[in-house]
Amino acid sequence: MRKRLFLWLLLCMGAIAASAQQASSPWFDDKDLALTGVYYYPEHWDESQWERDFKRMHELGFEFTHFAEFAWAQLEPQEGVYDFAWLDRAVALAAKYDLKVIMCTSTATPPVWLTRKFPEILLKHEDGTVLDHGARQHASFASPLYRALAYRMIEKLAQHYGNDPRIVGWQLDNEPGVQFDYNPKAELAFRDFLRKKYKNDIQRLNDAWGTAFWSEVYSSFDEITLPKRAQAFMNHHQILDYRRFAAAQTNDFLNEQCLLIKKYAKNQWVTTNYIPNYEEGHIGGSPALDFQSYTRYMVYGDNEGIGRRGYRVGNPLRIAWANDFFRPIQGTYGVMELQPGQVNWGSINPQPLPGAVRLWIWSVFAGGADFICTYRYRQPLYGTEQYHYGIVGTDGMTVTPGGWEYATFMKEIRQLREHYAPREEKPADYLARRTAIVFNPENSWSIERQKQNVTWNTLGHIEKYYRTLKSFGAPVDFVSEDKDLSDYPVVIVPAYQLADKDLIAKWKTYVEQGGNLVVTCRTAQKDRYGRLPEIPFGGMLTPLTGNEMEFYDLLLPENPGVLSMDGKEYTWNTWGEILKPASDAEVWGSYIREFYEGKPAVTFRKAGKGTVTYVGVDSTDGRLEKDILKKLYARLDIPVMDLPYGVTLEYRNGLGIVLNYMDKPYHFDLPTGSEVLIGETDIPTAGVLVFKVKK
Ligand code: GAL
C-alpha cells in the first residue's frame, strides 16, 4: 500500500513538474505543433528568380524563410549608407507566398570597407596570425569598435523591420562560438574582467590562482596576459577564469545585440543559432534572448551511427541530447539549421540514407521544438559551399531527395494538427521517470587540465547515464545548478568537480525533501577557483553522501580493474574511488582482484525522505551505470522501458514518437488503446512511428 502511495506521489510530481517547466511559448501557437522553414539568400540569386523560388517553397509546405544572415556588405555597402530596398522586395515577395521571415544580424561577415578602414577589429590567433577579409567570422567580439559598428548597423535594421508583422523573429550572428582571441583588446578586456571579479585587489587574485606556486605571483592587474595554449603547464586557475571571460565576451555581445533589437521589436522574438558544443560554456548565457536555438549536422563522414552504413543515419542521440540540453534553458527551443542532404565540409560527405533527413526532422520534433528550419533552399553555384545540398539542386528547381523528405514531413505535420492536444499531454508513466542531469561546463574545463588518466572523458562519462535514461524511455532535462530540482523524482550529478558548501546544501535539501540524487565520481573535489579545500580529499561531499574517501586509483586501459555488483562483474580503469561508507549505507558495488579487494565503489543511502546513490567509479562500457540506474529506479518503483540503443521514444501534444536509428527494423508494442497516425509498428531503419496516446 505504501509502495503504491509512493508511486502515485511520484506520478503527481512528474505531471506538475512538466506543466511548470514546459509551458508552451508565448511566441508560438501550440496548435501549430511545429513550424517548418528554410534559409534563403536573396543576394545570391537573380532577382527575377525570387518569386519562382518563394512560390515553390510555399508549395512544398514551408511556412517561413530566413534572410540576411551574411548580407552586411549588401545592407551597408558603404560606411553609414544603408540599402534595405532589395530586402524589402524579398520580404514582400515572401509574404505573397505566406512565408514569414526570420531576420538576421549579419555580424559574422563585416564588409571589406570596414576591415580595411579598421583592421584593429580583426581576430588574432595565439601564433600572431591576424584573420582577414575573404571568409567569415574574422572579427573580434572583444573589440569595442567592432561592436559599435555592428550595433549601428543592427539598430538601423531593427528600426526598419522591428515593427513589421511579416518578420516573426531574429537570429543574432551565426553560430556564435567562444573566441580564443589574442587581439590586444581581448587582453585589456580580460584584465577588466579580473579587476571586477577580484574587486581591484590583486592579492585576492593571487590567492584564487595560487600564484605562490612557481613564482607566479602578480603585483598588478596590468601584468596579466592571456594564457597561451603553448604553455602546457599554464596556471589552470587562470585558465578557468580565462574561459569564463571568453564565454562572457560572446554572451555580452549577443545580449547587447538582443537588447538593441528589442528597443524596436515589440512582437518579434530574438534567438541565435548555437552549435551544440556543450563544453564551450556560453550556451544560454545571454539572458535577454527569448529562447535558444541550435544547428545540427548528422552525416559528415564520421561513423557515429549503428552498423556498416551507420554514418548515413548518424548518431542516434545527437539530436536528442541537443533537444534535452536546449529545451530546459527557457522551456522551448527551435532548430535553425538541419542538413537536407550532403554537406561540403565533412571529412567525407556521403549521401544520407533515404529516410534519414525525415528521421532527423522528427527527432527534433520529438524533443518539443517549436520550429525546424533547414539549411538551405538552393545549392550554391559559387563560393565555399558549392557542394552543399539544398532543398532544390543547382538548377534551382529540381527538388532533392532531402527536399522531398521535408515535403513529406510538412504534409504529415499538417495532418497531425488535426489531432491537436496540448503540449503537456503526456502519459503518467513517462512523466514519472522524468530525470535531470545537472551540468556545468566549468567542470569539464577543470578536469580537462588535470585529467589524471588520458582515457577520462567528461562528456563520455555523462553519456553513460544519458544513454541509459534514453533506453528507459525517460524524459531528460540537462539543467544548470541554480534550477529548482524539486520537480524531478531523480537528479543525476555527474563528475561535478567544482562546488561549494551552498551547492552541497542545496542538493542535501533536495534529498531530504524526497528527491533521489545520483552523484558520481570526481564531484565536489575542488572549490570554484579549482583549488582543493583543506579537508580530507573529497570531503566536501561527506555531509551529503556520508562517505569518506580512502583514496582513488587509476589503471591502464589495457589491463582494467574489475568490480562486482549483485554477482555481475564490470570493468573500469579511468577513475575509481575507494570509499569508506557511512554505517547506514548499503554497499551496492565493490572492487575485486586489487589490493583493495572488497572495498566499496558504489553506495546507496536513505536521507530524510529521499535517497543518495554514490557511484565512485567510471566503468569501461557503461554497463555498470545502466545496472545501477535500473536497480535504483526499481527500488523507487519508477516504471522504465528497455529500448535498444538506436530507438528513442518521446511524447508531446498527446502524441508518441518512436524513432529508429538502428540498422534493422524495430517492432514497437503500442500502448493499449493508442492509435497509429504515421508509420507502422514494425519500424524500418530510419523510420518513424507517430501514435496518438489513449487519454
Ligand atoms: C553551419 C553554418 C552555416 C553553413 C552550414 C553549412 O555550420 O552555420 O552558415 O555554413 O554550416 O553546412
PDB file of N, CA, C and O and ligand atoms in Angstrom, residues 39 41 69-70 136 174-175 273 275 295 297 337 343-345 375 385 388, ligand 1:
ATOM      1  N   TYR A  39      16.358  28.357 -45.137  1.00  0.00           N
ATOM      2  CA  TYR A  39      17.233  29.511 -45.406  1.00  0.00           C
ATOM      3  C   TYR A  39      17.166  29.909 -46.875  1.00  0.00           C
ATOM      4  O   TYR A  39      17.194  29.041 -47.761  1.00  0.00           O
ATOM      5  N   TYR A  41      18.988  33.053 -49.410  1.00  0.00           N
ATOM      6  CA  TYR A  41      19.875  34.217 -49.501  1.00  0.00           C
ATOM      7  C   TYR A  41      19.520  34.975 -50.772  1.00  0.00           C
ATOM      8  O   TYR A  41      20.097  34.702 -51.837  1.00  0.00           O
ATOM      9  N   GLU A  69      21.445  36.733 -43.389  1.00  0.00           N
ATOM     10  CA  GLU A  69      22.394  36.240 -42.396  1.00  0.00           C
ATOM     11  C   GLU A  69      23.829  36.727 -42.621  1.00  0.00           C
ATOM     12  O   GLU A  69      24.539  37.011 -41.658  1.00  0.00           O
ATOM     13  N   PHE A  70      24.234  36.779 -43.888  1.00  0.00           N
ATOM     14  CA  PHE A  70      25.624  37.191 -44.140  1.00  0.00           C
ATOM     15  C   PHE A  70      25.660  38.411 -45.058  1.00  0.00           C
ATOM     16  O   PHE A  70      26.595  38.574 -45.836  1.00  0.00           O
ATOM     17  N   ARG A 136      34.661  34.298 -43.251  1.00  0.00           N
ATOM     18  CA  ARG A 136      33.670  34.858 -42.317  1.00  0.00           C
ATOM     19  C   ARG A 136      34.197  34.685 -40.904  1.00  0.00           C
ATOM     20  O   ARG A 136      35.219  34.048 -40.683  1.00  0.00           O
ATOM     21  N   ASN A 174      25.978  34.296 -36.479  1.00  0.00           N
ATOM     22  CA  ASN A 174      25.844  32.939 -36.986  1.00  0.00           C
ATOM     23  C   ASN A 174      26.709  32.007 -36.156  1.00  0.00           C
ATOM     24  O   ASN A 174      27.922  32.223 -36.032  1.00  0.00           O
ATOM     25  N   GLU A 175      26.082  31.005 -35.593  1.00  0.00           N
ATOM     26  CA  GLU A 175      26.781  30.025 -34.757  1.00  0.00           C
ATOM     27  C   GLU A 175      27.843  30.691 -33.883  1.00  0.00           C
ATOM     28  O   GLU A 175      29.026  30.328 -33.938  1.00  0.00           O
ATOM     29  N   ASN A 273      21.725  30.975 -33.229  1.00  0.00           N
ATOM     30  CA  ASN A 273      21.810  29.564 -33.652  1.00  0.00           C
ATOM     31  C   ASN A 273      23.134  28.952 -33.191  1.00  0.00           C
ATOM     32  O   ASN A 273      24.115  28.935 -33.912  1.00  0.00           O
ATOM     33  N   ILE A 275      25.982  26.237 -32.150  1.00  0.00           N
ATOM     34  CA  ILE A 275      26.409  24.848 -32.348  1.00  0.00           C
ATOM     35  C   ILE A 275      26.340  24.202 -30.968  1.00  0.00           C
ATOM     36  O   ILE A 275      26.830  24.787 -29.998  1.00  0.00           O
ATOM     37  N   THR A 295      21.961  24.419 -34.234  1.00  0.00           N
ATOM     38  CA  THR A 295      22.168  23.897 -35.581  1.00  0.00           C
ATOM     39  C   THR A 295      22.679  22.466 -35.419  1.00  0.00           C
ATOM     40  O   THR A 295      23.386  22.177 -34.464  1.00  0.00           O
ATOM     41  N   TYR A 297      24.145  18.945 -37.658  1.00  0.00           N
ATOM     42  CA  TYR A 297      24.526  18.214 -38.873  1.00  0.00           C
ATOM     43  C   TYR A 297      24.795  16.777 -38.457  1.00  0.00           C
ATOM     44  O   TYR A 297      25.420  16.529 -37.432  1.00  0.00           O
ATOM     45  N   GLU A 337      19.247  25.165 -38.113  1.00  0.00           N
ATOM     46  CA  GLU A 337      19.842  24.533 -39.301  1.00  0.00           C
ATOM     47  C   GLU A 337      19.811  23.028 -39.122  1.00  0.00           C
ATOM     48  O   GLU A 337      20.282  22.515 -38.118  1.00  0.00           O
ATOM     49  N   VAL A 343      26.639  17.528 -47.070  1.00  0.00           N
ATOM     50  CA  VAL A 343      27.274  18.806 -46.765  1.00  0.00           C
ATOM     51  C   VAL A 343      28.592  18.894 -47.522  1.00  0.00           C
ATOM     52  O   VAL A 343      28.985  17.957 -48.222  1.00  0.00           O
ATOM     53  N   ASN A 344      29.266  20.040 -47.398  1.00  0.00           N
ATOM     54  CA  ASN A 344      30.501  20.249 -48.155  1.00  0.00           C
ATOM     55  C   ASN A 344      31.748  20.180 -47.289  1.00  0.00           C
ATOM     56  O   ASN A 344      32.850  20.169 -47.778  1.00  0.00           O
ATOM     57  N   TRP A 345      31.568  20.154 -45.956  1.00  0.00           N
ATOM     58  CA  TRP A 345      32.710  20.400 -45.076  1.00  0.00           C
ATOM     59  C   TRP A 345      33.173  19.191 -44.264  1.00  0.00           C
ATOM     60  O   TRP A 345      34.123  19.285 -43.503  1.00  0.00           O
ATOM     61  N   TYR A 375      18.888  24.159 -43.595  1.00  0.00           N
ATOM     62  CA  TYR A 375      19.926  24.913 -44.284  1.00  0.00           C
ATOM     63  C   TYR A 375      20.238  24.192 -45.583  1.00  0.00           C
ATOM     64  O   TYR A 375      20.850  23.148 -45.548  1.00  0.00           O
ATOM     65  N   GLU A 385      30.571  26.919 -50.343  1.00  0.00           N
ATOM     66  CA  GLU A 385      29.667  25.794 -50.073  1.00  0.00           C
ATOM     67  C   GLU A 385      29.011  25.202 -51.323  1.00  0.00           C
ATOM     68  O   GLU A 385      27.872  24.726 -51.279  1.00  0.00           O
ATOM     69  N   HIS A 388      27.267  21.842 -51.192  1.00  0.00           N
ATOM     70  CA  HIS A 388      26.263  21.682 -50.133  1.00  0.00           C
ATOM     71  C   HIS A 388      24.881  21.507 -50.732  1.00  0.00           C
ATOM     72  O   HIS A 388      24.409  22.346 -51.485  1.00  0.00           O
TER      73      HIS A 388
HETATM   74  C1  GAL B   1      26.849  25.806 -40.499  1.00  0.00           C
HETATM   75  C2  GAL B   1      26.784  27.321 -40.679  1.00  0.00           C
HETATM   76  C3  GAL B   1      26.059  27.693 -41.944  1.00  0.00           C
HETATM   77  C4  GAL B   1      26.595  26.882 -43.100  1.00  0.00           C
HETATM   78  C5  GAL B   1      26.467  25.417 -42.770  1.00  0.00           C
HETATM   79  C6  GAL B   1      26.909  24.501 -43.878  1.00  0.00           C
HETATM   80  O1  GAL B   1      27.780  25.436 -39.543  1.00  0.00           O
HETATM   81  O2  GAL B   1      26.115  27.903 -39.603  1.00  0.00           O
HETATM   82  O3  GAL B   1      26.219  29.065 -42.184  1.00  0.00           O
HETATM   83  O4  GAL B   1      27.911  27.220 -43.343  1.00  0.00           O
HETATM   84  O5  GAL B   1      27.239  25.141 -41.639  1.00  0.00           O
HETATM   85  O6  GAL B   1      26.678  23.177 -43.537  1.00  0.00           O
END
